[in-house]
Short mmCIF file of C-alpha atoms in Angstrom, two decimals:
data_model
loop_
_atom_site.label_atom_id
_atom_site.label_comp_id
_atom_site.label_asym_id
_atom_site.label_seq_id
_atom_site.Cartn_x
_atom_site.Cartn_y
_atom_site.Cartn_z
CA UNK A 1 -15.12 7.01 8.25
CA UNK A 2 -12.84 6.89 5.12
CA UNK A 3 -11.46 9.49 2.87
CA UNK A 4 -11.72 6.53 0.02
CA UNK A 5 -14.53 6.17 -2.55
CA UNK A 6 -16.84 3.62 -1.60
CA UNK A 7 -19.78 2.39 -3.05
CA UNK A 8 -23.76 3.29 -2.20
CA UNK A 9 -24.34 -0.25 -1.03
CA UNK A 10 -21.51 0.29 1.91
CA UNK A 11 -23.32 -0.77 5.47
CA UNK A 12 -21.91 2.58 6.72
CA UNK A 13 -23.50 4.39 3.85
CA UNK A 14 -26.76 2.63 4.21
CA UNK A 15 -27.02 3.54 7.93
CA UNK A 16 -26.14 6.68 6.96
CA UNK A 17 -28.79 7.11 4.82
CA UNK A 18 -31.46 5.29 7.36
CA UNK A 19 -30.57 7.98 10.12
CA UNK A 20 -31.45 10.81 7.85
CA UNK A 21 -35.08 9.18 8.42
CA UNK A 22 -35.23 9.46 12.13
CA UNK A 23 -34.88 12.39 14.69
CA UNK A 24 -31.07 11.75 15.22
CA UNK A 25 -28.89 15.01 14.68
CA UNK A 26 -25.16 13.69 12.86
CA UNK A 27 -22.66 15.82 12.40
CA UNK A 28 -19.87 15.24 9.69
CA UNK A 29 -16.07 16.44 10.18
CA UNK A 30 -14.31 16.55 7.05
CA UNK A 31 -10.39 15.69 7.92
CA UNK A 32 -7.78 17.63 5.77
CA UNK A 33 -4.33 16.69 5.90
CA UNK A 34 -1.84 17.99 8.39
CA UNK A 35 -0.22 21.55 7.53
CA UNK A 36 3.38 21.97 7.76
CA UNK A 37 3.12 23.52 11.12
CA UNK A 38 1.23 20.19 12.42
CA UNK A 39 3.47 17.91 10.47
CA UNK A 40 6.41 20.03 12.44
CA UNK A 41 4.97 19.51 15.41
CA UNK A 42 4.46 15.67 15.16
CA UNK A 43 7.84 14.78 14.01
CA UNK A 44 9.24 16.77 16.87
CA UNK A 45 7.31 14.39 18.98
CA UNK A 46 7.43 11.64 17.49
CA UNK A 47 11.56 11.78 17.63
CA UNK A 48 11.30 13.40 21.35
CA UNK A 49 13.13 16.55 20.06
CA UNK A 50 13.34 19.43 22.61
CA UNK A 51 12.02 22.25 20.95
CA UNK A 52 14.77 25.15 21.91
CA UNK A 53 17.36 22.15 20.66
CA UNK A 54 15.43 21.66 17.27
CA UNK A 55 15.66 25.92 17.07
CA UNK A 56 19.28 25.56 16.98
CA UNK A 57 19.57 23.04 14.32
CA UNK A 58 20.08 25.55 11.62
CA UNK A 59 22.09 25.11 8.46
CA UNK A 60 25.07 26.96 9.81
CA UNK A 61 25.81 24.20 12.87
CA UNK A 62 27.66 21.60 11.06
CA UNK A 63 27.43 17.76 12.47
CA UNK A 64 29.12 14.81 11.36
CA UNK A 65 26.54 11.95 11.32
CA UNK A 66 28.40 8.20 11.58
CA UNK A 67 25.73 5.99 9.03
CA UNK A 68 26.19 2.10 9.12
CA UNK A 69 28.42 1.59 6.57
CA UNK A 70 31.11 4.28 8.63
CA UNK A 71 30.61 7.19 6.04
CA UNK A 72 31.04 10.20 7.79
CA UNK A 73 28.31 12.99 6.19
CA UNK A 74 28.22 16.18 6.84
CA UNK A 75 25.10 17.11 8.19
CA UNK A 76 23.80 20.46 7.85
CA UNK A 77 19.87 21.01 8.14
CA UNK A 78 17.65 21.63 10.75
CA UNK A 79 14.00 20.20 11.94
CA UNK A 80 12.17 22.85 9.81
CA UNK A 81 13.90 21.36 6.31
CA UNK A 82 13.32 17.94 7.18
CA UNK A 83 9.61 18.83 8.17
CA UNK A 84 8.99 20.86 4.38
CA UNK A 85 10.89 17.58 2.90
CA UNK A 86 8.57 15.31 4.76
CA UNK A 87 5.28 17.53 3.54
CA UNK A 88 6.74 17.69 0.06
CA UNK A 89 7.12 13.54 -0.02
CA UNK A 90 3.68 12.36 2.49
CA UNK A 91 1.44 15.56 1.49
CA UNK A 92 0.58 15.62 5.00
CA UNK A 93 -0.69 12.29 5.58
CA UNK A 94 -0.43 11.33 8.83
CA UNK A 95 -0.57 7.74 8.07
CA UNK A 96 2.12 8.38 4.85
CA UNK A 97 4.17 10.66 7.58
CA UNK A 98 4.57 7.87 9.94
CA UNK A 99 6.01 5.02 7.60
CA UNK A 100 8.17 7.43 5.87
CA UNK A 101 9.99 8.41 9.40
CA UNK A 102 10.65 4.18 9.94
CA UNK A 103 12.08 3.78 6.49
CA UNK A 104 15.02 7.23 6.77
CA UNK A 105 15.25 4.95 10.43
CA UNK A 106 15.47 1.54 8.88
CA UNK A 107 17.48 2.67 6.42
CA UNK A 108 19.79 4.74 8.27
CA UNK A 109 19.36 8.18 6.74
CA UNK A 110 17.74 9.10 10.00
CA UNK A 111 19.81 7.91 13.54
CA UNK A 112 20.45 8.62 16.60
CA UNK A 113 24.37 10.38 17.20
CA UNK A 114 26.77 9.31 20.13
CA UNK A 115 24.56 11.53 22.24
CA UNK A 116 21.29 10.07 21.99
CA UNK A 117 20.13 12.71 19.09
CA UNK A 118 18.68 12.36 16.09
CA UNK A 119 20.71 13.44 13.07
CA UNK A 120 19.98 12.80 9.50
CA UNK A 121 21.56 14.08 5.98
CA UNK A 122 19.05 15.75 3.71
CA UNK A 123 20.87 14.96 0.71
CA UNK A 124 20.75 11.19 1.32
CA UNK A 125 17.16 11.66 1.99
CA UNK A 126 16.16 13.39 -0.98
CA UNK A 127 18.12 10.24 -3.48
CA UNK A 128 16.35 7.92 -1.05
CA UNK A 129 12.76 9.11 -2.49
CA UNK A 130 13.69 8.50 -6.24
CA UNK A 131 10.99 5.82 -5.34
CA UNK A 132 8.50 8.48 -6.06
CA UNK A 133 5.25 7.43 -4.09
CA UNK A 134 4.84 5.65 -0.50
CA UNK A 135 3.39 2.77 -2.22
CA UNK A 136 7.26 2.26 -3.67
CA UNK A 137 8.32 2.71 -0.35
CA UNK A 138 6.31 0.59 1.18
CA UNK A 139 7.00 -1.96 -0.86
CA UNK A 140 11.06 -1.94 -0.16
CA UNK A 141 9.92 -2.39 2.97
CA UNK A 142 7.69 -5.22 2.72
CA UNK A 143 11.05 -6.62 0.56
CA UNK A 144 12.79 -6.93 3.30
CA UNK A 145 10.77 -8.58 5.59
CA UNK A 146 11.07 -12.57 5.66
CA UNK A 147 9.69 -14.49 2.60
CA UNK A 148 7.03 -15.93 4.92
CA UNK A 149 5.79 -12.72 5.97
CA UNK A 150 5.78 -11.42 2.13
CA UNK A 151 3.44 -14.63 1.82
CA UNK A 152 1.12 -13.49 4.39
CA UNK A 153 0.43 -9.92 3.11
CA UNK A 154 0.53 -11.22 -0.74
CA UNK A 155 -2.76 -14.04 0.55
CA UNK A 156 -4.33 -10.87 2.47
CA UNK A 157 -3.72 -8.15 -0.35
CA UNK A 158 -5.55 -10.82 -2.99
CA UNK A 159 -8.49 -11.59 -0.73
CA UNK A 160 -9.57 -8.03 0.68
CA UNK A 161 -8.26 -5.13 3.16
CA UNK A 162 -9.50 -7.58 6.08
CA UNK A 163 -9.19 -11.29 6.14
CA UNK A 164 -10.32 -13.64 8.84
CA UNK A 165 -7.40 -15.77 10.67
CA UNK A 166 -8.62 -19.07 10.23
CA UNK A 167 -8.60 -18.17 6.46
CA UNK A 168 -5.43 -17.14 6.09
CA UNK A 169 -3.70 -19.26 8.39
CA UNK A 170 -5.20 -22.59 5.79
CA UNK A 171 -4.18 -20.94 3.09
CA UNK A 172 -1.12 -19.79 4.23
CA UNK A 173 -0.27 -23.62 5.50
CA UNK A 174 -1.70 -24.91 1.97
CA UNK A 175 0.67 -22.02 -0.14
CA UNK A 176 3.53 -23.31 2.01
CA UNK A 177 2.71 -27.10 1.32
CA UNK A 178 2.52 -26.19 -2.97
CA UNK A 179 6.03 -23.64 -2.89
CA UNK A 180 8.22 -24.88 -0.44
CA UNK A 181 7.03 -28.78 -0.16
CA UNK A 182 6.55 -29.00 3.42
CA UNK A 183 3.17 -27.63 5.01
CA UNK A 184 3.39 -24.55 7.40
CA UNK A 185 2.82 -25.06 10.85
CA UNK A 186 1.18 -23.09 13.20
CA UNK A 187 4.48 -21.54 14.44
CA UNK A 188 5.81 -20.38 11.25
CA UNK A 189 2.06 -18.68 10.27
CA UNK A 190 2.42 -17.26 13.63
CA UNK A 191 5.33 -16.10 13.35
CA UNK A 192 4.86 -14.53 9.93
CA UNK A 193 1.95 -12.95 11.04
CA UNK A 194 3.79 -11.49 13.99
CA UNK A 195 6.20 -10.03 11.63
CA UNK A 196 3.76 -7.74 10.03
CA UNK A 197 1.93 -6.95 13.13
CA UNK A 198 4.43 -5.68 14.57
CA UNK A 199 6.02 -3.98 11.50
CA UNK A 200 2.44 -1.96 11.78
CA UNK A 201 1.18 -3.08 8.17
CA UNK A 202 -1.45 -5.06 9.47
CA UNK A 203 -3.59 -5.10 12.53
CA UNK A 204 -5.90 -7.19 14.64
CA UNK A 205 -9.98 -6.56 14.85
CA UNK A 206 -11.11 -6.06 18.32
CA UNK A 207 -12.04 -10.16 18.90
CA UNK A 208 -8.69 -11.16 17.45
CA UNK A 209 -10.72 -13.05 14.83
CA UNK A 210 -9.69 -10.89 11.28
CA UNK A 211 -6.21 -9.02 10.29
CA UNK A 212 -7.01 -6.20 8.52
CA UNK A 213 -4.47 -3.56 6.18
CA UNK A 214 -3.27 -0.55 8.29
CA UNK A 215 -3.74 1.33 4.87
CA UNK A 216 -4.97 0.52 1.35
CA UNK A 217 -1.72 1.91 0.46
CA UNK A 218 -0.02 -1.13 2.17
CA UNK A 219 -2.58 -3.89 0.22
CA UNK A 220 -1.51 -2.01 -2.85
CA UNK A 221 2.19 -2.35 -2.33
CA UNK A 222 1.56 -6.27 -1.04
CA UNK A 223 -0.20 -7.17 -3.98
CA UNK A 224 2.36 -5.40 -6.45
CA UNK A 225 4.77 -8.13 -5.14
CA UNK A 226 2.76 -10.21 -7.63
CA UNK A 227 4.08 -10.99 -11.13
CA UNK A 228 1.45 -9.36 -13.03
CA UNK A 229 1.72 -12.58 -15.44
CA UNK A 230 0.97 -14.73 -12.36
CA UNK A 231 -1.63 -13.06 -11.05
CA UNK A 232 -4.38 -14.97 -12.44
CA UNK A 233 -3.20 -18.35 -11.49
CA UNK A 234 -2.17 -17.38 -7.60
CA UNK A 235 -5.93 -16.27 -7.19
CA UNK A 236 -6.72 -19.26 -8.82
CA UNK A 237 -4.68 -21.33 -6.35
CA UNK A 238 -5.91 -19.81 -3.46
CA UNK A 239 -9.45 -20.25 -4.65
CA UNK A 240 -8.88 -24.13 -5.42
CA UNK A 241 -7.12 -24.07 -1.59
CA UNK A 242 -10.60 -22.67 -0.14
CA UNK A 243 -12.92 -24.76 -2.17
CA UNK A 244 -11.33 -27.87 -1.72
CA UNK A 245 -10.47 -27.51 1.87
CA UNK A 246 -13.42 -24.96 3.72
CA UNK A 247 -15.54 -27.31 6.16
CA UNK A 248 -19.39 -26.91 5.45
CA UNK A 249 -19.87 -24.46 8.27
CA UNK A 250 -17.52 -22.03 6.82
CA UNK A 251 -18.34 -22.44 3.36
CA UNK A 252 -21.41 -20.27 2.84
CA UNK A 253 -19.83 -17.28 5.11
CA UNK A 254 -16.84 -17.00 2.74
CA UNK A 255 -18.39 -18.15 -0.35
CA UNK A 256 -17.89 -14.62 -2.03
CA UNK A 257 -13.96 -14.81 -1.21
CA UNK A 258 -14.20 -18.28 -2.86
CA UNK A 259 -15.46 -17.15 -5.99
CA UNK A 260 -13.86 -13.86 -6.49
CA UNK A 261 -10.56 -16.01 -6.44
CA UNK A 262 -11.97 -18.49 -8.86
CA UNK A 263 -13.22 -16.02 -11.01
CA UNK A 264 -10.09 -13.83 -11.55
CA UNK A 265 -8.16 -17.20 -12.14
CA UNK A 266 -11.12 -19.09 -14.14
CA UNK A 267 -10.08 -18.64 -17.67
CA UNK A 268 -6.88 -20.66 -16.79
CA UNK A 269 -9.21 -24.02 -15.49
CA UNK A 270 -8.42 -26.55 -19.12
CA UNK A 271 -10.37 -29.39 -17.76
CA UNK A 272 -13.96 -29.17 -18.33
CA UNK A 273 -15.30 -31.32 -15.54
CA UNK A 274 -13.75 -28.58 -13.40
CA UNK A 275 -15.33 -25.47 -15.34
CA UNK A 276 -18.79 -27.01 -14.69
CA UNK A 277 -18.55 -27.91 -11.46
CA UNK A 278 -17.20 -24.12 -10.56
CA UNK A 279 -19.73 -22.39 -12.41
CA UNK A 280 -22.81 -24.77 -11.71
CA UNK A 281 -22.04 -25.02 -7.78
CA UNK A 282 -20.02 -21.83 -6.71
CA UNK A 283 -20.61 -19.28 -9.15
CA UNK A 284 -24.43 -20.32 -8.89
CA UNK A 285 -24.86 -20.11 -5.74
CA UNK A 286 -22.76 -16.81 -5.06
CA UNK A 287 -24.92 -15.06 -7.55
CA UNK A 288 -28.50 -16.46 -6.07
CA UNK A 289 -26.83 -15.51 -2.56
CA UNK A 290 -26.13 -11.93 -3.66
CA UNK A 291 -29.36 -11.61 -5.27
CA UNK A 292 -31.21 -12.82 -2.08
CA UNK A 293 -29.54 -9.81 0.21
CA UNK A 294 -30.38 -7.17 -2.21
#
């Protein structure tokens, strides 16, 4: 299920523990991370190398490797360095391995030569991951994606690992209305959206009704994009967005999204009126709603 701490009140967890009261047999697979045979094996799929080609890729055949900016690098390494580099930077994580393979592509550091084969320069490589961590790297991504898009996965990192579409496309439309003056349209939140869709950092539920996080790794790196000193009053925004704008049929299902935002942003409400209203209505009846399903 997840390799992530979660708590005992999960659902998952719960039926869990429920089955251990019936007659049903479960078995659990723990999942390691790949070893450096595996992660060999995936890269040289993943790039469509022929095996007997990637052999020959030693560190005595010397290739010049053309890069965009026309540098001409020597390139001297073979499949089996660039898989120990890969294990050394991902730990195996399939999920890690895959994202660090499009940013050496995006970046360059990993191309395809005159004849349709993939090259790379180690050395390049190796300065490229002064980031340190994939979150880093993710995030250099996500900086490069339009400013809309960054606006999308900034909402979604703030409200959960999942978000529902009709939530995030009003406060996406709202956001866009308070930063850039004009309100989004459907097109543009569409369009955003698509962006990180197809950049694989988020994905659709099976109905097409929620966006969820690839990887907690990638809400982690979204949400860094916050100013730590703004923090407090974006949730804050986004929870005034919801409470002021949510019909009364979607109100009570996302009243827990509404008051975590208000909550992490409440110390920054000055007007009183407002204060009471937040804590007497929302906060009220979040806490009497969470009591009730316990």
């Amino acid at each position: 299920f997840t390799y992530r701490p979660i708590e005992p009140s999960h659902p998952f967890l719960q039926m869990i523990a429920e089955l251990e009261h019936t007659r049903i047999t479960k078995t659990e697979i723990h999942l390691r991370n790949l070893g450096e045979k595996s992660v060999y094996d995936l890269v040289e799929s993943t790039l469509n190398i022929d095996p007997k080609k990637a052999r020959g890729m030693m560190p005595r055949t010397h290739k010049e490797m053309k890069l965009d900016n026309d540098e001409r690098v020597e390139k001297c390494t073979s499949l089996k360095t660039l898989t120990h580099e890969i294990c050394n930077i991902t730990n195996g994580n399939p999920f890690f391995i895959k994202q660090q393979i499009i940013y050496w592509i995006g970046q360059g550091l990993l191309a395809l030569d005159e004849n349709d084969r993939w090259v790379w320069d180690l050395d390049k490589i190796r300065e490229s991951n002064v980031l340190g961590d994939v979150v880093s790297m993710i995030l250099e991504k996500i900086k490069m994606l339009p400013v809309s898009t960054q606006r999308v996965l900034t909402i979604c990192a703030c409200i959960g690992s999942k978000v529902d579409l009709d939530l995030l496309g009003l406060l996406f439309r709202e956001m866009h209305l308070l930063n850039d003056k004009a309100r989004g349209n459907e097109e543009v939140e569409e369009d955003a959206i698509s962006v990180a869709l197809q950049e694989t950092l988020l994905a659709y539920n099976e109905d097409r009704t929620e966006v969820a996080f690839v990887h907690d790794s990638i809400q982690s790196a979204a949400y860094s994009l916050l100013d730590p000193k703004k923090l407090a009053a974006f949730h804050l925004q986004l929870g005034r967005i919801l409470a002021q704008n949510l019909s009364h049929e979607t109100w009570e299902k996302h009243l827990f999204i509404v008051a975590h935002q208000l909550a992490r942003g409440y110390k920054l409400i000055s007007h009183r009126d407002e204060r009471v209203v937040i804590a007497g209505r929302i906060f009220l009846r979040a806490g009497d709603k969470a009591a009730a399903a316990s």
